[in-house]
PDB file of C-alpha atoms in Angstrom:
ATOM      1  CA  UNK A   1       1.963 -14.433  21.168  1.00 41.00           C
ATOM      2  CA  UNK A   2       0.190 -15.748  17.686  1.00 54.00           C
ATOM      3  CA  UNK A   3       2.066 -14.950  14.392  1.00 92.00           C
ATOM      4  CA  UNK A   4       2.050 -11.026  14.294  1.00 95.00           C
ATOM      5  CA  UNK A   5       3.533 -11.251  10.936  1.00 96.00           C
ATOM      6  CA  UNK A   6       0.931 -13.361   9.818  1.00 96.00           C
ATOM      7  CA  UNK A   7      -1.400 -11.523  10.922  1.00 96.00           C
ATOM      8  CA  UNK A   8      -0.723  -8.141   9.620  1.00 96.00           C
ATOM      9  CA  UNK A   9      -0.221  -9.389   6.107  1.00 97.00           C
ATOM     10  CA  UNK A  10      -3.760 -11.351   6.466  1.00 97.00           C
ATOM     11  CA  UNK A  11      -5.467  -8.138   7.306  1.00 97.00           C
ATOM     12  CA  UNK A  12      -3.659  -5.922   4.363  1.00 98.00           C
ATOM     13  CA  UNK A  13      -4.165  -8.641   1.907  1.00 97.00           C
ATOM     14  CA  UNK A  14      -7.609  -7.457   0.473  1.00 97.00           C
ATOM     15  CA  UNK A  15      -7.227  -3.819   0.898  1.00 97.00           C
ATOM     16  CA  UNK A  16      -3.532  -3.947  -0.767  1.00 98.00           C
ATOM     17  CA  UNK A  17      -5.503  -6.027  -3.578  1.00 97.00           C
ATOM     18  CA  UNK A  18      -8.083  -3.078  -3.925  1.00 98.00           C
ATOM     19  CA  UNK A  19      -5.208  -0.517  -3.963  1.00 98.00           C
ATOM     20  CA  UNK A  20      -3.210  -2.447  -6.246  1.00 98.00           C
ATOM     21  CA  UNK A  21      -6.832  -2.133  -8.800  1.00 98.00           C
ATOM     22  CA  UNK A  22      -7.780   1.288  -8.121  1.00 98.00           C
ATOM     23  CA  UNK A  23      -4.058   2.211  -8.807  1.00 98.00           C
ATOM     24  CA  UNK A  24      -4.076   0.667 -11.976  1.00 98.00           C
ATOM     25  CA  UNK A  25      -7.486   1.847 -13.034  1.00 98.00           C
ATOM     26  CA  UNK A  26      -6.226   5.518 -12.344  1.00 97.00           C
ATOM     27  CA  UNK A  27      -3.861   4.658 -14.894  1.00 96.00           C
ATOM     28  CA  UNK A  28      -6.396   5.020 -17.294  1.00 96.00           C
ATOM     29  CA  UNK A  29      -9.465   6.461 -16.196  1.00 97.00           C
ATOM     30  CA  UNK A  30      -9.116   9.536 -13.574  1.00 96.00           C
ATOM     31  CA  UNK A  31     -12.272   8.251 -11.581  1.00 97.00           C
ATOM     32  CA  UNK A  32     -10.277   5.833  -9.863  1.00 97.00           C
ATOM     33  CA  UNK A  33      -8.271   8.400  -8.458  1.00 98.00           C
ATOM     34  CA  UNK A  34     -10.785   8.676  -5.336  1.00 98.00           C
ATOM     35  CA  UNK A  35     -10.931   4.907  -5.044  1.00 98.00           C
ATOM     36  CA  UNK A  36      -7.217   5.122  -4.657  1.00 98.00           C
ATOM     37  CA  UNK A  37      -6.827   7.760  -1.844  1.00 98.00           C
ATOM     38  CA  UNK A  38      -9.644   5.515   0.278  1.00 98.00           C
ATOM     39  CA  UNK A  39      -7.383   2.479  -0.118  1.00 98.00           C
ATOM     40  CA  UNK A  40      -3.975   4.058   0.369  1.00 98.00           C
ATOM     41  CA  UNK A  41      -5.764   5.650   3.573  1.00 98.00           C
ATOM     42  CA  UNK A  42      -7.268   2.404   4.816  1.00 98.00           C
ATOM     43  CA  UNK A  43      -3.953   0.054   4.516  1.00 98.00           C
ATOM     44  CA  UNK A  44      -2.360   3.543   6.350  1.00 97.00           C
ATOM     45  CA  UNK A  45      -4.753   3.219   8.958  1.00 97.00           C
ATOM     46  CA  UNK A  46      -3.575  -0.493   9.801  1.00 96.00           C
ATOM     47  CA  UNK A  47       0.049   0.186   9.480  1.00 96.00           C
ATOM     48  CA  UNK A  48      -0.383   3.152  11.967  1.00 95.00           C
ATOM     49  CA  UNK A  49      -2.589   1.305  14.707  1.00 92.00           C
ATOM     50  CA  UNK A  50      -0.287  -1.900  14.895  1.00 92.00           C
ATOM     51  CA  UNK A  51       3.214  -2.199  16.491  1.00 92.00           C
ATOM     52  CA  UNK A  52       5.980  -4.086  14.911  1.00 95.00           C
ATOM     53  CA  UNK A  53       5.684  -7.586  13.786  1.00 96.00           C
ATOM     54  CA  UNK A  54       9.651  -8.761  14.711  1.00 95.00           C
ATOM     55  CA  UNK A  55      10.190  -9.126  10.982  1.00 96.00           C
ATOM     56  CA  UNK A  56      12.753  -7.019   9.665  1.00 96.00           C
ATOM     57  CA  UNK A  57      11.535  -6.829   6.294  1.00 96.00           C
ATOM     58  CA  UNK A  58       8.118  -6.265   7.349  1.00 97.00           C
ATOM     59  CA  UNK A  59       9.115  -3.574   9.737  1.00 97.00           C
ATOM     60  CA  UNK A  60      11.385  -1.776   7.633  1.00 96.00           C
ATOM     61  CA  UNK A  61       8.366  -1.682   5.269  1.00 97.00           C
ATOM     62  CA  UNK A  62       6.062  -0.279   7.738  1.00 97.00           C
ATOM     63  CA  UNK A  63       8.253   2.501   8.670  1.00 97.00           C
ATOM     64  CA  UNK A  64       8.132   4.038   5.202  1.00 96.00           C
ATOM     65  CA  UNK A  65       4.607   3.188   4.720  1.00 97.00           C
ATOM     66  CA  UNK A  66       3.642   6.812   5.876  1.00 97.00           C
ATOM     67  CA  UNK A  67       5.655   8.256   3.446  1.00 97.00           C
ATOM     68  CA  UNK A  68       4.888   6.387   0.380  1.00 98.00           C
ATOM     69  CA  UNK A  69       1.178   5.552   1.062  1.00 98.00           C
ATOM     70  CA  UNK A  70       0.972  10.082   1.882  1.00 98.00           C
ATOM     71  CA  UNK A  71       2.452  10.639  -1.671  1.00 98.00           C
ATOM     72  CA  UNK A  72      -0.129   7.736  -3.455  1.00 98.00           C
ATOM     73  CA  UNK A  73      -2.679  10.127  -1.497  1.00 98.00           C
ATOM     74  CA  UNK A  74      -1.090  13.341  -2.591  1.00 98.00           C
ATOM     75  CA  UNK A  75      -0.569  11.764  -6.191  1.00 98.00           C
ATOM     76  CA  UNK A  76      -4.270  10.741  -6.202  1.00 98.00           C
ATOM     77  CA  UNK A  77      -5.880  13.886  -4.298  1.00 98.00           C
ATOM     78  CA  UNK A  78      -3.793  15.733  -7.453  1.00 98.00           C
ATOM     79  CA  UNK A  79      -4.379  13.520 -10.386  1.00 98.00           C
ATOM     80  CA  UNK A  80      -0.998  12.820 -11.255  1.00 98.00           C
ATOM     81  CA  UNK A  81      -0.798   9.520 -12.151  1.00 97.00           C
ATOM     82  CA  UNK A  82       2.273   9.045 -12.733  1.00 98.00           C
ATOM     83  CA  UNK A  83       3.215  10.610  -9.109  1.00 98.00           C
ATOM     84  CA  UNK A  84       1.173   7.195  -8.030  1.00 98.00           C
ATOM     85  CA  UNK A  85       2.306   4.936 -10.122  1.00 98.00           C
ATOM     86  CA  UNK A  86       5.932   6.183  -9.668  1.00 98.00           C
ATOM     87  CA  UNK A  87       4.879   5.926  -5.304  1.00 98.00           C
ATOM     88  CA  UNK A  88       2.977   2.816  -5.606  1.00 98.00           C
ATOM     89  CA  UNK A  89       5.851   1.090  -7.312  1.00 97.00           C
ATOM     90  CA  UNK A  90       9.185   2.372  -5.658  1.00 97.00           C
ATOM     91  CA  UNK A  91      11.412  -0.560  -5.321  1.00 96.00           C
ATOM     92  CA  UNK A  92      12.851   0.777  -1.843  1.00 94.00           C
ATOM     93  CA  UNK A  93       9.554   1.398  -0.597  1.00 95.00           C
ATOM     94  CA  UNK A  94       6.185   0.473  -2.644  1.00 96.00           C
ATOM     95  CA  UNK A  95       4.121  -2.102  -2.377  1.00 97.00           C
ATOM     96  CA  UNK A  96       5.928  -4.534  -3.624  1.00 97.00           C
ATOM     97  CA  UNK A  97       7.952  -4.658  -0.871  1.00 97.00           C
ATOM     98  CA  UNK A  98       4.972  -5.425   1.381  1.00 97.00           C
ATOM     99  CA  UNK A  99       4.857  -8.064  -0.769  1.00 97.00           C
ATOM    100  CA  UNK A 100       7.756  -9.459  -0.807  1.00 97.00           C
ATOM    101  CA  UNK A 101       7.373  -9.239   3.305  1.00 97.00           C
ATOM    102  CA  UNK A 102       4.219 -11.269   2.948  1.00 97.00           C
ATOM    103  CA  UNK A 103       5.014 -13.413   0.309  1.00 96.00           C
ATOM    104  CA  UNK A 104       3.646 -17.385   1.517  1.00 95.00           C
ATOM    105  CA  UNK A 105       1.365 -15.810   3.958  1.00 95.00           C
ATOM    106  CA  UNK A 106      -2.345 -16.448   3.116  1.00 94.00           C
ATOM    107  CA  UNK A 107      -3.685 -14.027   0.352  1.00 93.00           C
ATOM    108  CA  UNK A 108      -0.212 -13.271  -1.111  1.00 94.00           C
TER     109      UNK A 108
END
């Protein structure tokens, strides 16, 4: 078996990276707010179709990724940007988290 960990974080690198833009763009222009539903939705997509990595912190991560990626949506989908920020930021759950999982991994 090849590096699932590795892996994972290789393929959410650039879309976390287009989130992580779109998110702060919403911050001040409302356009982005579309930009940041697709992006939320696409790194959702991955988390959903893969199975666990055997990294705790990455795992942990992914199990809340539903929940916190759904309320970036919601947040988006409503305009309330401070709902996303406050989502896309969570220290117990946002992105930086993923981040933190990924950290040293190619892209991160």
């Amino acid at each position: 078996m090849g590096d699932a960990l590795g892996e994972r974080c290789g393929v959410l690198a650039g879309p976390v990276i287009a989130l992580m833009q779109a998110v702060m763009g919403s911050q001040v222009s409302a356009i982005r707010f579309a930009e940041v539903a697709e992006r939320a939705n696409e790194i959702l997509r991955v988390v959903e179709g893969s199975g666990p990595t055997g990294d705790e912190a990455f795992d942990a991560w992914a199990g809340s990724a539903p929940a916190v990626l759904g309320e970036i949506v919601l947040g988006a989908e409503q305009g309330d940007r401070d709902r996303v920020w406050a989502a896309f930021s969570d220290p117990r759950a946002g992105l930086s988290v993923l981040a933190n999982a990924c950290a040293g991994h190619p892209g991160w």
